[in-house]
Short mmCIF file of N, CA, C and O in Angstrom, two decimals:
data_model
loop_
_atom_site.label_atom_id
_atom_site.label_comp_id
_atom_site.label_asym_id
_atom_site.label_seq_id
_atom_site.Cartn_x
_atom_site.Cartn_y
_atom_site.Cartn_z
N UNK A 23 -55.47 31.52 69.14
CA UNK A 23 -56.47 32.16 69.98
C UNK A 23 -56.55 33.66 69.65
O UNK A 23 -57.64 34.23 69.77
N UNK A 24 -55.32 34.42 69.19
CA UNK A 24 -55.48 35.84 68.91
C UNK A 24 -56.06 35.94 67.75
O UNK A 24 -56.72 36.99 67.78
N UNK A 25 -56.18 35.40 66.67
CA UNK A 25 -56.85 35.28 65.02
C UNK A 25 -58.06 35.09 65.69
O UNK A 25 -58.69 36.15 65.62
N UNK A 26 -58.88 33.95 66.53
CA UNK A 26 -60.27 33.97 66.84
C UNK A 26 -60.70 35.20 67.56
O UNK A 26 -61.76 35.71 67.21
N UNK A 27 -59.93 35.82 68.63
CA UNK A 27 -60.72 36.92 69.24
C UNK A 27 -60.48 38.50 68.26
O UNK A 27 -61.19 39.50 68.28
N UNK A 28 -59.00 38.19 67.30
CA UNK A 28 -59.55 39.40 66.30
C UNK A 28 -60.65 39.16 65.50
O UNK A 28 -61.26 40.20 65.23
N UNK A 29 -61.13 38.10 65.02
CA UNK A 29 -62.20 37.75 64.09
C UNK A 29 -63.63 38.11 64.98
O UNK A 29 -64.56 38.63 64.37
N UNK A 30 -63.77 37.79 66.55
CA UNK A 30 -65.05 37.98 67.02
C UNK A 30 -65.00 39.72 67.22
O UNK A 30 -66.03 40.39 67.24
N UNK A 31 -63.70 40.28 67.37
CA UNK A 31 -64.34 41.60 67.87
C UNK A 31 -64.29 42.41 66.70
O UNK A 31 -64.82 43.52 66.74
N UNK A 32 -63.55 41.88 65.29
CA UNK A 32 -64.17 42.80 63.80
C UNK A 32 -65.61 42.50 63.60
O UNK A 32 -66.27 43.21 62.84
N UNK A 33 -66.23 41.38 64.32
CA UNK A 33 -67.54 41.36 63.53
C UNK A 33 -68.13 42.27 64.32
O UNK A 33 -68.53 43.31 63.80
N UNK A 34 -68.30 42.03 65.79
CA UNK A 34 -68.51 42.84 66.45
C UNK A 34 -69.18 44.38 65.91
O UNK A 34 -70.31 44.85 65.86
N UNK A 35 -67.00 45.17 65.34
CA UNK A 35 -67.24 46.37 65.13
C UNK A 35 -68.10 46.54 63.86
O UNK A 35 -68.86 47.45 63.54
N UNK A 36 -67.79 45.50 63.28
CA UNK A 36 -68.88 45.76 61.72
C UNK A 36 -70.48 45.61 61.91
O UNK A 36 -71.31 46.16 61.19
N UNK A 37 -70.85 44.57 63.29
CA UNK A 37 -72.26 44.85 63.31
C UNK A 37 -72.91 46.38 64.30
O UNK A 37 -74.13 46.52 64.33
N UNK A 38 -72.08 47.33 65.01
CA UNK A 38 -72.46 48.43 65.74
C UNK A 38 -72.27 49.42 64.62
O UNK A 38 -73.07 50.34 64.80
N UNK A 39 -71.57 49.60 63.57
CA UNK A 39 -71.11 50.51 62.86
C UNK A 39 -71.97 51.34 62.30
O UNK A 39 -71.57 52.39 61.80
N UNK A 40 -73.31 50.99 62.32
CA UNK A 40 -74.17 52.16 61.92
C UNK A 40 -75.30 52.26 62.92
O UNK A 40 -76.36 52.69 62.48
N UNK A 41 -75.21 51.90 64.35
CA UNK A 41 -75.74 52.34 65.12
C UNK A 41 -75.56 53.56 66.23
O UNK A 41 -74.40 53.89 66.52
N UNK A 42 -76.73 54.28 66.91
CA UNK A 42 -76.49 55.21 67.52
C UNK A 42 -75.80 54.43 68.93
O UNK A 42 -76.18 53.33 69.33
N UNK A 43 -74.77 55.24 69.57
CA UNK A 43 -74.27 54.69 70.47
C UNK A 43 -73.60 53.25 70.83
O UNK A 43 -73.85 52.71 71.91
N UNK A 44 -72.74 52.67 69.85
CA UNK A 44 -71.90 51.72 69.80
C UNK A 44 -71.07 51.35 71.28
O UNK A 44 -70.31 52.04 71.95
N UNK A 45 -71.65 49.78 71.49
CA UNK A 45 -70.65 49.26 72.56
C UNK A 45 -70.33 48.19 72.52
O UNK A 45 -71.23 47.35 72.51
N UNK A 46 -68.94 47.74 72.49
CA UNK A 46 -68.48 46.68 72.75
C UNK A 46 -67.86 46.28 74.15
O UNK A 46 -67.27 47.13 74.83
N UNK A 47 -68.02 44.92 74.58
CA UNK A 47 -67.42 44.66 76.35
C UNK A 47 -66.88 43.40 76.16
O UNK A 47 -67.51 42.66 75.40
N UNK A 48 -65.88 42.99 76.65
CA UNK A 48 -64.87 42.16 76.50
C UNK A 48 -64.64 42.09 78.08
O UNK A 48 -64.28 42.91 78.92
N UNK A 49 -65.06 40.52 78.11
CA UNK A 49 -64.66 40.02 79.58
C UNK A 49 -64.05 38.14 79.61
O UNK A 49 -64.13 37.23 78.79
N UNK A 50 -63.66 38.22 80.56
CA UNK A 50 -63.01 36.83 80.93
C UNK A 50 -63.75 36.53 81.88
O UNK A 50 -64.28 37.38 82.59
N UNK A 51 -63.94 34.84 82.08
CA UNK A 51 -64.56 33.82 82.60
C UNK A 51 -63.64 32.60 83.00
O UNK A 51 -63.14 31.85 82.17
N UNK A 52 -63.43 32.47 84.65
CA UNK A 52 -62.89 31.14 84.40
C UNK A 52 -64.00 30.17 85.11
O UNK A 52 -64.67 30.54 86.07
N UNK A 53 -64.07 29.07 84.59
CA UNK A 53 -65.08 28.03 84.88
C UNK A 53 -64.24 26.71 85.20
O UNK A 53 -64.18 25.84 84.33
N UNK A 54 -63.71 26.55 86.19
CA UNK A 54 -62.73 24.77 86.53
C UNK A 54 -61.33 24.91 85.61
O UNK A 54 -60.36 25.60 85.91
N UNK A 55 -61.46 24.09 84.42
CA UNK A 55 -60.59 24.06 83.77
C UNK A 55 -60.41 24.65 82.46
O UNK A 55 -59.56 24.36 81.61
N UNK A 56 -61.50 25.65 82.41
CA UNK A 56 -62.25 26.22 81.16
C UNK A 56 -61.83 28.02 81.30
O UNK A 56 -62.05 28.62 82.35
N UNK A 57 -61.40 28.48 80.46
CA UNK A 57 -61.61 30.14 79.92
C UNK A 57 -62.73 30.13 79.01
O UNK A 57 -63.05 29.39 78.08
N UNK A 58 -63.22 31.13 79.53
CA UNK A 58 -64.29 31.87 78.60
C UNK A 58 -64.09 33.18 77.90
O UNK A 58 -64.29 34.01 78.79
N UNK A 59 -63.83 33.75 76.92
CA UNK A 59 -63.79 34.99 76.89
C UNK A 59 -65.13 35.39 76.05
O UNK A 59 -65.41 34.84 74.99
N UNK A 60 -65.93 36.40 76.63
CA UNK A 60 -67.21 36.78 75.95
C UNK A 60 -67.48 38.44 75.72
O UNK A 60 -67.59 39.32 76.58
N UNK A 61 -67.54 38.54 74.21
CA UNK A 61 -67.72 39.48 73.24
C UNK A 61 -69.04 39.64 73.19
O UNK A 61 -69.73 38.90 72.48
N UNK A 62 -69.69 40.80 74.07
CA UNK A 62 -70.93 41.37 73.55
C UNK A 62 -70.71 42.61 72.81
O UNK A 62 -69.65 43.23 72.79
N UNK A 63 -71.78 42.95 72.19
CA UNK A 63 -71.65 44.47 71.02
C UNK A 63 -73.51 44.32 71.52
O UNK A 63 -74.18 43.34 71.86
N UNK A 64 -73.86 45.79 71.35
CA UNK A 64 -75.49 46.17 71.69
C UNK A 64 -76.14 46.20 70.26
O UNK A 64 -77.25 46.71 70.08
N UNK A 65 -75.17 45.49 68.99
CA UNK A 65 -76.03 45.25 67.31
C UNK A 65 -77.35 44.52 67.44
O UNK A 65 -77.84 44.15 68.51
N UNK A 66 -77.80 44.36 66.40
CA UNK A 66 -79.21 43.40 66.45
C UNK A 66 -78.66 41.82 66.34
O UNK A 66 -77.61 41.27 66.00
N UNK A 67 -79.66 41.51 66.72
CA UNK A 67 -79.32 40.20 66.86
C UNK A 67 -79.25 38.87 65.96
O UNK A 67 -80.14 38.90 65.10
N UNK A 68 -78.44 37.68 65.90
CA UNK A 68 -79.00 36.86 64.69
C UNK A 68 -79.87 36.35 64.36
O UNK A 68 -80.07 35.32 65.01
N UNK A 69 -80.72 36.58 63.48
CA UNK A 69 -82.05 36.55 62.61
C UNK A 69 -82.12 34.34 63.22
O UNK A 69 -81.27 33.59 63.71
N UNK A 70 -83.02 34.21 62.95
CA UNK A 70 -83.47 32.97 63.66
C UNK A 70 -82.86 32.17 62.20
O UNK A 70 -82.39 31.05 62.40
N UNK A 71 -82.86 32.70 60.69
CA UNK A 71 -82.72 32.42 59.75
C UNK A 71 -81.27 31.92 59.15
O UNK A 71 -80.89 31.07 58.34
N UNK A 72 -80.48 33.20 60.25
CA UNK A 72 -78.96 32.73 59.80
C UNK A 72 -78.26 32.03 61.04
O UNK A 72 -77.05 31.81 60.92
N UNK A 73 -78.83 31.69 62.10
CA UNK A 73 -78.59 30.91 63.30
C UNK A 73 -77.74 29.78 63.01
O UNK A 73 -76.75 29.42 63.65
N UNK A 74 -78.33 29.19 61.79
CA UNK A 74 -77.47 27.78 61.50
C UNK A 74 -76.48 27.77 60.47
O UNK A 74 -75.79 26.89 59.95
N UNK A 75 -76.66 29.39 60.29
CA UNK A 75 -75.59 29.66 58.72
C UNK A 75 -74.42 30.03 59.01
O UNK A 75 -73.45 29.89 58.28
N UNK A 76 -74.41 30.62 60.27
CA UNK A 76 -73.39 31.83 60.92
C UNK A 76 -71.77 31.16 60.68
O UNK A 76 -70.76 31.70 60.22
N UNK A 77 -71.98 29.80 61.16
CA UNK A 77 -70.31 29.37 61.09
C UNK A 77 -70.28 28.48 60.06
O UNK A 77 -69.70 27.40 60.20
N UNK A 78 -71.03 28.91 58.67
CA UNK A 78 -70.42 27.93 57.51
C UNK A 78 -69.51 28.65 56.84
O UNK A 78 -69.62 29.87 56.87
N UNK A 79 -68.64 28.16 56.25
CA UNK A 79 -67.75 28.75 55.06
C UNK A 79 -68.54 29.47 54.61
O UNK A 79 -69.64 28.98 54.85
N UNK A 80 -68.70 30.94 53.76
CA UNK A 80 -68.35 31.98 53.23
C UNK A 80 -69.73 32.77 53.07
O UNK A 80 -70.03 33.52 52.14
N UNK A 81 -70.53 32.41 54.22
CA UNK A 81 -71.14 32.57 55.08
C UNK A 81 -71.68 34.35 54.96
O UNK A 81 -72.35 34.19 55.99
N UNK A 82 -71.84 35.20 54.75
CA UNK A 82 -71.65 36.72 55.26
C UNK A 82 -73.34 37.52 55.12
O UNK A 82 -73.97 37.21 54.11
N UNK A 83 -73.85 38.26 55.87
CA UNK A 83 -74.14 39.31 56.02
C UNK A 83 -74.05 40.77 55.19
O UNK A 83 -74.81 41.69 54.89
N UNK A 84 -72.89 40.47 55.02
CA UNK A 84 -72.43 42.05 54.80
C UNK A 84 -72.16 42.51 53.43
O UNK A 84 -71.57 41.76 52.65
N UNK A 85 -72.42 43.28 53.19
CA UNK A 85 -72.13 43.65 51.86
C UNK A 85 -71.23 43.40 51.13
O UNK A 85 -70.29 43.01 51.81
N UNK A 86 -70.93 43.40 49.76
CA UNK A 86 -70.14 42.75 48.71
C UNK A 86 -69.14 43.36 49.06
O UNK A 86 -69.37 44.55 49.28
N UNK A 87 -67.63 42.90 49.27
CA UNK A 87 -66.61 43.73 49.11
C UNK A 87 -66.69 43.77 50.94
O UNK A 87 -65.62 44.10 51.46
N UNK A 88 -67.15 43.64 51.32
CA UNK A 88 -66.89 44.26 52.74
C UNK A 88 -66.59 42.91 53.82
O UNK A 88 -66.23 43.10 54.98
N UNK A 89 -66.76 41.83 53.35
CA UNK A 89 -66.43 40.57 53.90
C UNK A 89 -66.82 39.03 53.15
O UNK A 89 -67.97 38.83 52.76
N UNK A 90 -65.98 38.20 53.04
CA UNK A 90 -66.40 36.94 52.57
C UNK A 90 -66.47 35.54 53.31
O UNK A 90 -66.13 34.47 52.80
N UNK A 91 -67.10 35.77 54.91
CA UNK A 91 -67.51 34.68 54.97
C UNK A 91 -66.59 33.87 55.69
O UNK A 91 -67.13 32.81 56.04
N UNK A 92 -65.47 33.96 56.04
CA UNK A 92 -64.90 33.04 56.54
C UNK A 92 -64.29 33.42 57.95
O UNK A 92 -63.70 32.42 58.36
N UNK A 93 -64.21 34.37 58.78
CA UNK A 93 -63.45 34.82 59.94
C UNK A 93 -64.72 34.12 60.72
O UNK A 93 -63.94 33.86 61.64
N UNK A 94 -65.34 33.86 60.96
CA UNK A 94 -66.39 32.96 61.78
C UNK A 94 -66.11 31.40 61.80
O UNK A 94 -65.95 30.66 62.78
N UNK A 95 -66.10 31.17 60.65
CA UNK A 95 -65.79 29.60 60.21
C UNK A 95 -64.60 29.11 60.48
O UNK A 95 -64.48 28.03 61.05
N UNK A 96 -63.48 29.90 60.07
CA UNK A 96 -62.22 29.65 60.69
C UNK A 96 -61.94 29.70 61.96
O UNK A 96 -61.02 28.99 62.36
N UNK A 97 -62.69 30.56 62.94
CA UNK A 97 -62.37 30.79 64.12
C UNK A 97 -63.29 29.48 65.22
O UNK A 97 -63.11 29.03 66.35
N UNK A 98 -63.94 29.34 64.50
CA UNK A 98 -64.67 27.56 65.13
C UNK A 98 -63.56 26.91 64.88
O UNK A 98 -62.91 26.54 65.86
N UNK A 99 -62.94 26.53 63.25
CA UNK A 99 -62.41 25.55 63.30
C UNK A 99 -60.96 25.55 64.09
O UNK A 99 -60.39 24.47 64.26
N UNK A 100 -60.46 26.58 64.49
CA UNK A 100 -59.45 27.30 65.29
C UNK A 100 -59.67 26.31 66.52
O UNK A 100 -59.06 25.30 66.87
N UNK A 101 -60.72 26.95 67.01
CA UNK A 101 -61.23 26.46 68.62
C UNK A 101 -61.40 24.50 68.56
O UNK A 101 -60.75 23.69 69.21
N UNK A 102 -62.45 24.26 67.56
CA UNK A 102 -62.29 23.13 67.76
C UNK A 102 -60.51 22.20 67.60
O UNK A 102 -60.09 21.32 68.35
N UNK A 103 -59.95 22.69 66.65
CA UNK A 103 -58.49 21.81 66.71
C UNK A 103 -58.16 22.18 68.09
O UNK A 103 -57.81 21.14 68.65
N UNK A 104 -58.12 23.19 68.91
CA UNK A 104 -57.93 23.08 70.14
C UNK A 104 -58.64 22.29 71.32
O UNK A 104 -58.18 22.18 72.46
N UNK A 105 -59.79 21.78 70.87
CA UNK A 105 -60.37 21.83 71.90
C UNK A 105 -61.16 22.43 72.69
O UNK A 105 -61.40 22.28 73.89
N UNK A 106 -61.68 23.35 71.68
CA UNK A 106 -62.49 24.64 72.31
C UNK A 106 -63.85 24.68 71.55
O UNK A 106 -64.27 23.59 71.16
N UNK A 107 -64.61 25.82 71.28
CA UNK A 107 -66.10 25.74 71.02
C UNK A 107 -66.12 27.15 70.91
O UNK A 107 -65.50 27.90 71.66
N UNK A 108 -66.87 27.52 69.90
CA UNK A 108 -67.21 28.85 69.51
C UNK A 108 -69.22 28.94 69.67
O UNK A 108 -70.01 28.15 69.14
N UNK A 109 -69.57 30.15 70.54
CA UNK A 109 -70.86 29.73 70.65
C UNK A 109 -70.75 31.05 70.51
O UNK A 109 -69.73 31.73 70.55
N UNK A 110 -72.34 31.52 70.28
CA UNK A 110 -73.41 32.78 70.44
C UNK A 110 -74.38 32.54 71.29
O UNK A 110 -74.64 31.44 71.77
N UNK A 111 -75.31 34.21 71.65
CA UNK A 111 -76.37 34.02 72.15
C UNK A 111 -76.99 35.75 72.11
O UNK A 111 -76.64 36.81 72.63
N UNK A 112 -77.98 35.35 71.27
CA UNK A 112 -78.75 36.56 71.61
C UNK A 112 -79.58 37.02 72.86
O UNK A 112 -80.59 36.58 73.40
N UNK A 113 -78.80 38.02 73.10
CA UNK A 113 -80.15 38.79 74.24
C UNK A 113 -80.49 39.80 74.08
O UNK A 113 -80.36 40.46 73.05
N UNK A 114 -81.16 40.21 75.37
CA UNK A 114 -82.63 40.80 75.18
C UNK A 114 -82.09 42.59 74.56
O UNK A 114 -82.72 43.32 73.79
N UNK A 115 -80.41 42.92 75.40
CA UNK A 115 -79.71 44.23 74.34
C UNK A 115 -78.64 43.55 73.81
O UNK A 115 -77.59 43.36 74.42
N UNK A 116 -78.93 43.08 72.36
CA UNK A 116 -77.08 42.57 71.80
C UNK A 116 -77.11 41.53 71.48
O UNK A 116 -78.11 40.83 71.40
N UNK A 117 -75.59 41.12 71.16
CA UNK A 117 -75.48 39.73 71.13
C UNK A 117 -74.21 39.44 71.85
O UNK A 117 -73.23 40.18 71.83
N UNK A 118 -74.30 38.31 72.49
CA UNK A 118 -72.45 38.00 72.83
C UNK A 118 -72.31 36.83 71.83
O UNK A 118 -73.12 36.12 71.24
N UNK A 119 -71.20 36.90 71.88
CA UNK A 119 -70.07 35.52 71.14
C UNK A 119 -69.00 35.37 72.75
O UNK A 119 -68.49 36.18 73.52
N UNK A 120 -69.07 33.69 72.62
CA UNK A 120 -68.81 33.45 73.49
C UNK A 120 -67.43 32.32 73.02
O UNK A 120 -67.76 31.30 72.42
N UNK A 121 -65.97 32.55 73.32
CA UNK A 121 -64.99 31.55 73.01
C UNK A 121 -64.47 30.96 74.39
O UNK A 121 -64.06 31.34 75.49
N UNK A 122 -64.69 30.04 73.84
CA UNK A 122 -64.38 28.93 75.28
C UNK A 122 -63.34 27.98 75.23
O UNK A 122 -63.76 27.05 74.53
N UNK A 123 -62.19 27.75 75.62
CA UNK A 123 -60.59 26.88 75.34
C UNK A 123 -60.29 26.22 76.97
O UNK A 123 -60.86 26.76 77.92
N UNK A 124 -59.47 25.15 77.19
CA UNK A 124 -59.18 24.82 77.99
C UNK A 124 -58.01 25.90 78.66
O UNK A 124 -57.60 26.84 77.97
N UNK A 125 -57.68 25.75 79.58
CA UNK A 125 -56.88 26.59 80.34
C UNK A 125 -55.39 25.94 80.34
O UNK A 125 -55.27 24.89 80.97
N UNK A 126 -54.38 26.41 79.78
CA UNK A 126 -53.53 26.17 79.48
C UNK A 126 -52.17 26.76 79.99
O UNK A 126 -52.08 27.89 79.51
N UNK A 127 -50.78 26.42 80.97
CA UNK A 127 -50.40 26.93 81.23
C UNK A 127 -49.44 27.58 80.46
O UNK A 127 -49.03 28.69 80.77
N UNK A 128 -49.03 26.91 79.39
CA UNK A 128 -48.14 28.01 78.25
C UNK A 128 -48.82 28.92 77.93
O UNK A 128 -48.23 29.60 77.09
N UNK A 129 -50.09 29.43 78.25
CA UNK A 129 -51.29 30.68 76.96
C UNK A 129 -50.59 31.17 78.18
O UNK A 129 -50.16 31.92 77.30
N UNK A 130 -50.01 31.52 79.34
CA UNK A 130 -50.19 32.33 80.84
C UNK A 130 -48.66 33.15 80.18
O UNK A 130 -47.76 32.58 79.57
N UNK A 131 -48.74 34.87 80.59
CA UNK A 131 -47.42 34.90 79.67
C UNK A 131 -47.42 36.20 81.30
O UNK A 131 -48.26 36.82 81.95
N UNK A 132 -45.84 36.01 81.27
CA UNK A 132 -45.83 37.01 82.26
C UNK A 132 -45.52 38.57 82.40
O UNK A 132 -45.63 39.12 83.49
#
Protein backbone atom coordinates (compact mmCIF):
# COMPACT_ATOMS: atom_id res chain seq x y z
CA UNK A 1 0.00 0.00 0.00
CA UNK A 2 2.99 2.49 0.64
CA UNK A 3 4.65 1.77 -3.11
CA UNK A 4 0.88 2.59 -4.48
CA UNK A 5 0.35 5.87 -2.57
CA UNK A 6 4.19 6.83 -3.33
CA UNK A 7 3.45 6.13 -7.01
CA UNK A 8 -0.04 8.26 -6.93
CA UNK A 9 1.47 11.25 -5.16
CA UNK A 10 4.91 11.32 -7.64
CA UNK A 11 2.54 11.54 -10.45
CA UNK A 12 0.69 13.90 -8.82
CA UNK A 13 3.95 16.08 -8.17
CA UNK A 14 5.10 15.55 -11.80
CA UNK A 15 1.69 16.64 -13.22
CA UNK A 16 1.58 20.36 -11.00
CA UNK A 17 5.28 20.91 -11.67
CA UNK A 18 4.99 23.52 -14.13
CA UNK A 19 2.01 25.09 -12.98
CA UNK A 20 1.28 28.44 -11.30
CA UNK A 21 0.25 27.63 -7.80
CA UNK A 22 0.64 23.84 -7.18
CA UNK A 23 -1.70 21.76 -4.86
CA UNK A 24 -1.83 18.59 -3.70
CA UNK A 25 -4.65 17.16 -0.84
CA UNK A 26 -4.50 13.87 0.56
CA UNK A 27 -7.49 12.61 2.44
CA UNK A 28 -8.99 9.40 3.93
CA UNK A 29 -12.40 7.86 3.44
CA UNK A 30 -13.96 5.19 5.34
CA UNK A 31 -16.96 3.60 3.57
CA UNK A 32 -18.30 0.08 5.73
CA UNK A 33 -15.54 -2.10 5.18
CA UNK A 34 -13.68 -0.06 2.62
CA UNK A 35 -10.64 2.76 2.94
CA UNK A 36 -10.42 5.18 0.49
CA UNK A 37 -7.51 7.27 0.23
CA UNK A 38 -7.94 10.17 -2.46
CA UNK A 39 -5.10 12.13 -4.19
CA UNK A 40 -6.22 15.28 -5.85
CA UNK A 41 -3.44 17.73 -7.52
CA UNK A 42 -5.25 21.09 -9.42
CA UNK A 43 -2.97 19.57 -12.99
CA UNK A 44 -5.02 19.23 -16.15
CA UNK A 45 -6.85 16.60 -16.54
CA UNK A 46 -6.75 13.09 -18.46
CA UNK A 47 -7.17 13.75 -22.07
CA UNK A 48 -10.35 11.53 -23.01
CA UNK A 49 -7.50 9.86 -25.30
CA UNK A 50 -5.30 8.44 -22.59
CA UNK A 51 -8.34 7.46 -20.25
CA UNK A 52 -7.94 3.85 -21.31
CA UNK A 53 -4.10 4.01 -21.57
CA UNK A 54 -3.37 5.38 -18.10
CA UNK A 55 -2.93 1.90 -16.31
CA UNK A 56 -1.20 -0.09 -19.14
CA UNK A 57 2.36 -1.13 -18.83
CA UNK A 58 4.79 1.54 -19.91
CA UNK A 59 2.23 3.72 -20.45
CA UNK A 60 3.76 7.57 -19.90
CA UNK A 61 3.06 11.11 -20.62
CA UNK A 62 6.13 12.43 -19.77
CA UNK A 63 9.06 13.02 -21.29
CA UNK A 64 11.91 10.66 -22.26
CA UNK A 65 14.07 9.99 -19.35
CA UNK A 66 11.67 11.38 -16.92
CA UNK A 67 9.41 8.23 -16.49
CA UNK A 68 8.64 4.79 -18.08
CA UNK A 69 5.31 3.87 -17.61
CA UNK A 70 4.93 1.61 -15.01
CA UNK A 71 4.24 3.25 -11.31
CA UNK A 72 0.47 3.37 -12.44
CA UNK A 73 0.30 -0.15 -13.74
CA UNK A 74 2.00 -1.62 -10.91
CA UNK A 75 0.09 0.19 -8.42
CA UNK A 76 -3.39 -1.33 -9.93
CA UNK A 77 -1.81 -4.50 -10.00
CA UNK A 78 -0.71 -3.89 -6.24
CA UNK A 79 -4.38 -3.08 -5.32
CA UNK A 80 -5.94 -5.67 -7.28
CA UNK A 81 -3.72 -8.75 -5.61
CA UNK A 82 -5.16 -7.16 -2.61
CA UNK A 83 -8.32 -6.74 -3.32
CA UNK A 84 -8.48 -3.27 -3.98
CA UNK A 85 -9.09 -0.97 -7.18
CA UNK A 86 -7.21 1.90 -8.41
CA UNK A 87 -9.63 4.55 -10.00
CA UNK A 88 -9.48 8.31 -11.35
CA UNK A 89 -11.73 11.08 -11.99
CA UNK A 90 -11.50 14.24 -13.54
CA UNK A 91 -13.04 17.38 -12.27
CA UNK A 92 -14.13 20.45 -12.97
CA UNK A 93 -10.33 21.90 -10.87
CA UNK A 94 -7.89 18.72 -11.11
CA UNK A 95 -7.86 15.39 -11.00
CA UNK A 96 -8.15 12.90 -8.04
CA UNK A 97 -6.82 9.32 -8.02
CA UNK A 98 -8.69 7.47 -5.91
CA UNK A 99 -7.12 3.99 -3.93
CA UNK A 100 -9.56 1.95 -2.43
CA UNK A 101 -8.45 -1.53 -0.14
CA UNK A 102 -10.44 -3.36 2.29
CA UNK A 103 -9.94 -2.36 5.86
CA UNK A 104 -7.68 -4.42 7.51
CA UNK A 105 -6.78 -4.80 11.04
CA UNK A 106 -2.97 -5.55 10.75
CA UNK A 107 -2.59 -2.09 8.16
CA UNK A 108 -3.88 -0.31 11.93
CA UNK A 109 -0.33 0.39 13.53
CA UNK A 110 -0.23 2.07 16.83
Amino acid sequence: LQQVIINVVNNAFDAIKEIPNPKIVIRSITEGPYITIAVWNNGPPISDENRNKILTPFFTTKKSGEGIGLGLFLSHKILQTHQGELNFKNLKQGIEFLIRVKNQQDWIYN
